[in-house]
Short mmCIF file of C-alpha atoms and ligand atoms in Angstrom, two decimals:
data_model
loop_
_atom_site.label_atom_id
_atom_site.label_comp_id
_atom_site.label_asym_id
_atom_site.label_seq_id
_atom_site.Cartn_x
_atom_site.Cartn_y
_atom_site.Cartn_z
CA MET A 15 23.58 10.77 9.51
CA THR A 16 25.43 7.57 10.11
CA HIS A 17 28.91 7.27 7.94
CA GLN A 18 29.68 3.58 7.43
CA ILE A 19 33.50 3.54 6.90
CA ALA A 20 34.79 0.00 5.75
CA VAL A 21 38.13 -0.23 7.81
CA ILE A 22 40.82 -2.86 5.81
CA PRO A 23 44.19 -2.76 7.89
CA GLY A 24 45.73 -5.41 5.26
CA ASP A 25 49.17 -6.67 6.47
CA GLY A 26 52.25 -5.54 8.13
CA ILE A 27 52.31 -2.18 9.74
CA GLY A 28 48.59 -1.71 8.57
CA GLN A 29 47.59 -3.96 11.29
CA GLU A 30 49.18 -1.32 13.39
CA VAL A 31 48.75 2.32 11.66
CA THR A 32 44.79 1.58 10.59
CA PRO A 33 43.77 1.27 14.50
CA ALA A 34 45.48 4.24 14.89
CA ALA A 35 43.79 6.39 12.29
CA VAL A 36 40.22 4.99 13.61
CA SER A 37 40.82 5.96 17.42
CA VAL A 38 41.76 9.53 15.94
CA LEU A 39 38.27 9.46 14.26
CA GLU A 40 36.48 7.98 16.93
CA SER A 41 37.81 11.05 18.86
CA PHE A 42 35.09 13.41 16.96
CA ASP A 43 31.46 13.62 17.74
CA ILE A 44 30.56 12.45 14.41
CA ASP A 45 27.84 8.93 13.79
CA PHE A 46 30.60 6.67 12.25
CA GLU A 47 29.82 3.03 11.47
CA PHE A 48 33.27 1.06 11.40
CA VAL A 49 32.99 -2.17 9.76
CA GLU A 50 36.52 -4.17 9.63
CA ALA A 51 37.11 -6.52 6.79
CA ASP A 52 40.49 -8.67 5.92
CA ALA A 53 42.57 -8.83 2.73
CA GLY A 54 46.32 -9.21 2.31
CA ASP A 55 48.81 -11.91 2.54
CA ALA A 56 47.65 -13.29 5.64
CA VAL A 57 43.88 -13.80 4.67
CA GLU A 58 45.20 -15.32 1.33
CA ALA A 59 47.27 -17.80 3.48
CA GLU A 60 44.57 -18.81 5.06
CA THR A 61 41.84 -18.94 2.49
CA GLY A 62 43.77 -18.70 -1.10
CA ALA A 63 41.76 -15.15 -1.68
CA ALA A 64 43.64 -12.17 -1.00
CA LEU A 65 40.68 -10.16 -1.17
CA PRO A 66 37.84 -11.97 0.13
CA GLU A 67 34.06 -11.15 -1.85
CA GLU A 68 32.73 -9.47 0.93
CA THR A 69 35.77 -7.30 1.50
CA TYR A 70 35.30 -6.10 -1.70
CA GLU A 71 31.51 -5.73 -1.52
CA LEU A 72 32.28 -3.40 1.72
CA ALA A 73 34.58 -1.30 0.11
CA ALA A 74 31.95 -0.67 -2.86
CA THR A 75 28.96 0.32 -0.55
CA ALA A 76 30.75 1.94 2.35
CA ASP A 77 30.68 5.62 2.26
CA ALA A 78 34.70 5.62 2.34
CA THR A 79 37.31 3.28 3.09
CA LEU A 80 40.38 3.11 5.19
CA PHE A 81 42.95 0.61 4.01
CA GLY A 82 46.01 0.03 5.49
CA ALA A 83 48.90 -1.71 3.62
CA ALA A 84 49.14 -4.91 1.15
CA GLY A 85 52.59 -6.77 0.78
CA GLU A 86 53.14 -9.20 -2.01
CA SER A 87 49.71 -9.71 -2.78
CA ALA A 88 49.37 -5.85 -3.49
CA ALA A 89 48.23 -6.56 -7.41
CA ASP A 90 45.21 -8.33 -6.04
CA VAL A 91 44.16 -6.04 -3.07
CA ILE A 92 45.01 -2.50 -3.94
CA LEU A 93 43.98 -2.49 -7.28
CA PRO A 94 40.44 -4.53 -7.00
CA LEU A 95 40.05 -2.08 -3.62
CA ARG A 96 40.41 0.82 -6.16
CA GLU A 97 38.35 -0.26 -8.86
CA ALA A 98 35.69 -1.23 -5.82
CA VAL A 99 35.18 2.56 -5.04
CA ASP A 100 35.37 3.38 -8.94
CA SER A 101 38.44 5.94 -8.13
CA PHE A 102 40.34 7.12 -11.11
CA VAL A 103 42.46 9.65 -9.39
CA ASN A 104 44.72 8.94 -6.20
CA VAL A 105 45.28 12.30 -4.51
CA ARG A 106 48.92 12.01 -2.82
CA PRO A 107 50.46 15.71 -0.99
CA ALA A 108 53.73 15.88 -0.05
CA ARG A 109 54.83 18.16 2.45
CA ALA A 110 57.70 18.77 4.63
CA TYR A 111 56.57 19.30 8.38
CA PRO A 112 58.44 22.00 10.69
CA GLY A 113 60.46 19.83 13.14
CA VAL A 114 61.23 17.16 10.73
CA ASP A 115 64.69 16.83 9.57
CA ALA A 116 63.79 16.86 5.54
CA LEU A 117 66.24 16.97 2.69
CA ARG A 118 63.95 19.53 1.17
CA PRO A 119 62.06 21.02 3.69
CA GLU A 120 60.79 23.61 1.56
CA THR A 121 58.76 20.80 -0.19
CA ASP A 122 54.76 21.04 -0.55
CA LEU A 123 53.23 19.67 -3.46
CA VAL A 124 50.35 17.32 -4.53
CA PHE A 125 50.51 14.35 -6.95
CA LEU A 126 47.29 13.58 -8.73
CA ARG A 127 47.88 9.78 -10.02
CA GLU A 128 45.67 8.24 -12.51
CA ASN A 129 44.41 5.48 -10.65
CA THR A 130 42.73 2.80 -13.33
CA GLU A 131 45.11 2.07 -16.03
CA GLY A 132 48.72 2.58 -17.14
CA VAL A 133 51.23 -0.58 -16.54
CA TYR A 134 48.83 -1.00 -13.40
CA SER A 135 46.12 -2.46 -15.72
CA GLY A 136 46.90 -5.76 -14.91
CA HIS A 137 47.65 -6.86 -18.48
CA GLU A 138 50.39 -9.23 -17.97
CA SER A 139 51.66 -12.48 -19.50
CA ARG A 140 54.62 -14.95 -19.46
CA LEU A 141 54.97 -16.05 -23.33
CA SER A 142 57.73 -18.36 -22.47
CA ASP A 143 60.57 -18.95 -20.16
CA ASP A 144 62.28 -16.37 -21.69
CA LEU A 145 59.79 -13.70 -22.27
CA SER A 146 57.01 -12.03 -20.39
CA THR A 147 54.86 -8.76 -21.67
CA LEU A 148 52.76 -5.90 -20.05
CA THR A 149 50.28 -4.02 -22.38
CA ARG A 150 50.53 -0.43 -21.17
CA VAL A 151 46.36 1.08 -21.33
CA VAL A 152 45.92 4.73 -21.57
CA THR A 153 42.46 6.17 -22.73
CA ASP A 154 41.13 9.64 -23.96
CA SER A 155 38.35 8.95 -21.45
CA ALA A 156 40.27 7.66 -18.00
CA SER A 157 43.21 11.01 -18.74
CA LYS A 158 40.50 13.32 -19.43
CA ARG A 159 38.50 12.23 -15.96
CA LEU A 160 41.80 12.60 -14.55
CA ALA A 161 42.02 16.16 -16.13
CA THR A 162 38.87 17.30 -15.12
CA PHE A 163 39.43 16.46 -11.63
CA ALA A 164 42.63 18.15 -11.46
CA CYS A 165 40.97 21.42 -13.23
CA ASP A 166 38.74 21.47 -10.50
CA TYR A 167 41.51 20.80 -7.84
CA VAL A 168 43.16 23.72 -8.85
CA SER A 169 40.47 26.12 -9.47
CA ASP A 170 38.95 25.43 -6.25
CA ARG A 171 42.42 26.14 -4.59
CA GLY A 172 42.95 29.38 -6.52
CA LEU A 173 45.89 27.94 -8.21
CA GLU A 174 46.37 29.05 -11.90
CA GLY A 175 47.51 25.64 -13.36
CA PHE A 176 49.16 22.43 -12.89
CA THR A 177 52.40 20.33 -14.09
CA VAL A 178 51.99 17.27 -16.51
CA ALA A 179 54.64 14.57 -15.84
CA HIS A 180 55.00 11.89 -18.67
CA LYS A 181 57.31 10.57 -20.98
CA ALA A 182 55.80 11.14 -24.27
CA ASN A 183 59.06 11.41 -26.18
CA VAL A 184 59.72 7.41 -25.70
CA MET A 185 55.89 6.21 -24.78
CA ARG A 186 54.53 8.22 -27.92
CA GLU A 187 51.41 6.78 -28.33
CA THR A 188 50.42 6.16 -25.01
CA ASP A 189 51.97 9.12 -23.07
CA GLY A 190 51.11 11.10 -25.89
CA ARG A 191 47.82 10.69 -25.81
CA PHE A 192 47.71 11.10 -21.78
CA ARG A 193 49.61 14.50 -22.42
CA ASP A 194 47.44 15.43 -25.22
CA ALA A 195 44.05 14.32 -23.88
CA VAL A 196 45.23 16.42 -20.28
CA ALA A 197 46.02 19.20 -22.36
CA GLU A 198 42.72 19.61 -24.21
CA VAL A 199 40.54 19.48 -21.06
CA ALA A 200 42.63 21.98 -19.38
CA ASP A 201 42.40 24.29 -22.33
CA GLU A 202 38.61 23.69 -22.04
CA HIS A 203 38.66 25.00 -18.89
CA GLY A 204 41.09 27.76 -19.38
CA VAL A 205 43.75 26.25 -16.75
CA GLU A 206 47.51 26.46 -17.33
CA THR A 207 49.52 23.67 -17.44
CA ASP A 208 53.36 23.18 -18.16
CA GLU A 209 54.71 19.79 -18.99
CA VAL A 210 58.07 17.85 -17.81
CA LEU A 211 59.28 14.75 -18.69
CA MET A 212 59.19 12.43 -15.44
CA ASP A 213 62.72 11.55 -15.57
CA ALA A 214 63.55 15.34 -15.80
CA PHE A 215 60.78 15.74 -13.13
CA ALA A 216 62.85 13.67 -10.62
CA THR A 217 65.86 15.34 -10.95
CA HIS A 218 64.04 18.86 -10.88
CA ILE A 219 61.62 17.91 -7.55
CA CYS A 220 65.00 17.24 -5.62
CA LEU A 221 66.74 20.29 -6.73
CA ASP A 222 64.21 22.78 -6.30
CA PRO A 223 60.87 21.26 -5.14
CA THR A 224 59.18 24.73 -4.93
CA GLN A 225 58.71 24.65 -8.49
CA PHE A 226 55.69 22.35 -8.39
CA ASP A 227 52.17 22.72 -6.67
CA VAL A 228 49.95 20.23 -8.22
CA VAL A 229 51.48 17.30 -10.57
CA VAL A 230 49.16 15.37 -12.82
CA CYS A 231 50.88 12.07 -14.19
CA PRO A 232 50.32 8.39 -14.97
CA ASN A 233 49.42 5.83 -12.70
CA LEU A 234 53.19 3.98 -12.42
CA ALA A 235 54.82 7.64 -12.48
CA GLY A 236 52.72 8.72 -9.51
CA ASP A 237 53.27 5.78 -7.58
CA VAL A 238 57.04 6.12 -7.79
CA LEU A 239 57.68 9.75 -8.01
CA SER A 240 55.58 10.25 -4.85
CA ASP A 241 57.57 8.02 -3.06
CA LEU A 242 60.80 10.15 -4.31
CA ALA A 243 59.09 12.91 -2.68
CA ALA A 244 58.61 11.15 0.36
CA GLY A 245 62.30 10.86 0.43
CA LEU A 246 62.89 14.73 0.52
CA VAL A 247 60.26 15.13 3.17
CA GLY A 248 61.53 13.19 5.94
CA GLY A 249 60.06 9.43 4.72
CA LEU A 250 57.29 7.11 4.01
CA GLY A 251 55.55 7.58 7.38
CA LEU A 252 54.13 10.78 6.20
CA LEU A 253 52.49 10.82 3.22
CA PRO A 254 48.88 10.04 3.10
CA SER A 255 46.89 9.45 0.03
CA ALA A 256 43.22 9.57 -1.35
CA ASN A 257 41.90 7.39 -3.92
CA ILE A 258 38.64 9.56 -5.17
CA GLY A 259 35.94 7.94 -6.86
CA PRO A 260 32.39 9.44 -8.27
CA ASP A 261 30.44 8.30 -5.05
CA ARG A 262 33.05 7.09 -2.88
CA ALA A 263 36.80 6.86 -1.73
CA LEU A 264 39.37 4.67 -0.26
CA PHE A 265 42.15 6.49 1.96
CA GLU A 266 45.40 4.98 2.78
CA PRO A 267 49.07 5.89 3.43
CA VAL A 268 51.62 5.80 0.99
CA HIS A 269 53.97 3.37 2.24
CA GLY A 270 53.22 -0.47 2.22
CA THR A 271 53.25 -3.29 4.79
CA ALA A 272 57.22 -2.33 6.45
CA PRO A 273 57.87 -5.92 6.97
CA ASP A 274 61.05 -4.97 8.80
CA ILE A 275 59.64 -3.45 11.44
CA ALA A 276 56.08 -4.94 11.13
CA GLY A 277 54.99 -6.29 14.83
CA GLU A 278 56.98 -4.34 16.70
CA GLY A 279 54.36 -1.23 17.45
CA ILE A 280 57.11 1.24 16.35
CA ALA A 281 55.39 2.11 12.81
CA ASN A 282 54.67 6.16 12.31
CA PRO A 283 51.19 6.68 12.25
CA ALA A 284 51.30 9.86 11.06
CA ALA A 285 50.58 9.19 7.11
CA ALA A 286 47.35 6.91 8.49
CA ILE A 287 45.97 9.47 10.49
CA LEU A 288 46.79 12.40 8.06
CA SER A 289 44.83 9.80 5.41
CA ALA A 290 41.82 10.29 8.24
CA ALA A 291 42.07 13.65 8.00
CA MET A 292 41.47 13.37 4.26
CA LEU A 293 38.89 11.30 5.04
CA LEU A 294 36.86 13.69 7.30
CA GLU A 295 37.11 16.52 4.55
CA TYR A 296 35.88 14.35 2.08
CA LEU A 297 32.89 13.30 3.99
CA GLY A 298 32.10 17.40 4.83
CA TYR A 299 34.17 17.62 8.02
CA ASP A 300 36.73 20.62 6.95
CA GLU A 301 37.15 21.64 10.35
CA GLU A 302 37.63 18.40 12.02
CA GLY A 303 40.02 17.25 9.00
CA LYS A 304 42.07 20.92 10.03
CA THR A 305 42.27 19.85 13.42
CA VAL A 306 43.69 16.49 12.70
CA ARG A 307 46.14 18.26 10.21
CA SER A 308 46.95 20.54 12.99
CA ALA A 309 47.27 18.03 15.74
CA VAL A 310 49.87 15.97 13.65
CA GLU A 311 51.79 18.93 12.72
CA SER A 312 52.18 19.88 16.78
CA VAL A 313 53.29 16.47 17.43
CA LEU A 314 55.46 15.95 14.63
CA GLU A 315 56.88 19.63 15.70
CA THR A 316 57.44 19.26 19.45
CA GLY A 317 56.05 15.78 20.70
CA PRO A 318 56.79 12.02 20.74
CA ARG A 319 57.92 10.45 17.50
CA THR A 320 58.67 7.43 16.18
CA GLY A 321 62.21 5.89 15.00
CA ASP A 322 61.86 6.58 11.22
CA LEU A 323 61.69 10.21 12.27
CA GLY A 324 64.37 9.88 14.89
CA GLY A 325 62.40 9.34 18.10
CA GLU A 326 61.48 6.36 20.44
CA ALA A 327 58.05 6.62 20.85
CA SER A 328 55.67 3.42 19.78
CA THR A 329 53.00 4.00 17.42
CA ASP A 330 50.62 4.10 20.42
CA GLU A 331 52.49 6.97 22.33
CA MET A 332 52.88 8.83 18.82
CA THR A 333 48.82 8.52 18.18
CA THR A 334 48.07 9.36 21.79
CA ALA A 335 50.01 12.52 21.75
CA ILE A 336 48.26 13.25 18.35
CA ILE A 337 45.00 12.59 19.99
CA ASP A 338 45.66 14.90 23.12
CA ALA A 339 46.78 17.54 20.54
CA LEU A 340 43.23 17.75 19.09
N1 GGG B 422 48.90 1.80 1.55
C1 GGG B 422 49.59 1.26 0.15
C2 GGG B 422 50.48 -0.08 -0.06
O1 GGG B 422 50.21 -0.75 0.60
N2 GGG B 422 51.21 0.30 -1.11
C3 GGG B 422 51.80 -0.44 -1.30
C4 GGG B 422 52.39 -0.71 -2.88
O2 GGG B 422 52.51 -1.81 -3.62
N3 GGG B 422 51.35 -0.04 -3.56
C5 GGG B 422 51.38 0.08 -5.08
C6 GGG B 422 50.16 1.56 -5.11
O3 GGG B 422 50.23 2.48 -4.62
O4 GGG B 422 49.87 1.22 -6.71
#
């Protein structure tokens, strides 16, 4: 069976880490058909469209997509791409690895981020020279869809429940709806939940990340809090993510374009390669996904590493070491 994989490197270091992830996938005896497409600032400068129609169509029809990073055009690239795969949840694991200098080496948790609405729903307006507004959208349906995924996620892993991070004491209507909808679904599934205000969560995770296993949160909170968790485990170069939809999915490192190092060949490929591991598991190749994860772990522990991790290796050298460790 052939799996068509859309490959959309995007901008900045996306151009460097995405080929690294593809070369790891190519190491397996799996029938992949990789189809590359453009998106991001560079193609926008050339054509006026940050997300060409053929790129959107490719993501909407491929079995899975590997995405790199988007810069200034992120809103015109990432949000529609997630919509193309009807992705209602962004799964963002954040864990520390032996051998990597981490502020909180005991960190090991997963964010399940609502992926379609909140303040990322795109309803922004400039009303005058002085005033801009943003409409925050929260629906029962999207919150319940996420909650159903979260219930299945914890049940599949033998976990008792999950934490809901929100700010319902201030955004009473929107986050109140989110919190209540998630609690209702968890109740129906017999899954335990606890809740925490998202600002307090930011403190708690720094003080003791072991309190959390699975954290369900609204869109912006998930984006920000997972980057905070990246800071605890050694940096953004370590966090992969999966945008899951009902029929297809898109995998991307949590990091952005890193313009300060783009083009130098020194970006950490681990997050993109770990995203490829999530892609393998999504397509049913659990053993291969685990193999990739173990190879990344062993290189992080003893192998060559990029500058963000205190080493001197290039992207290619670290990628080759990971492929050799498969
Ligand atoms: N690879 C992900 C990426 O390009 N991140 C930059 C960014 O702005 N992300 C926003 C988001 O994940 O919603």
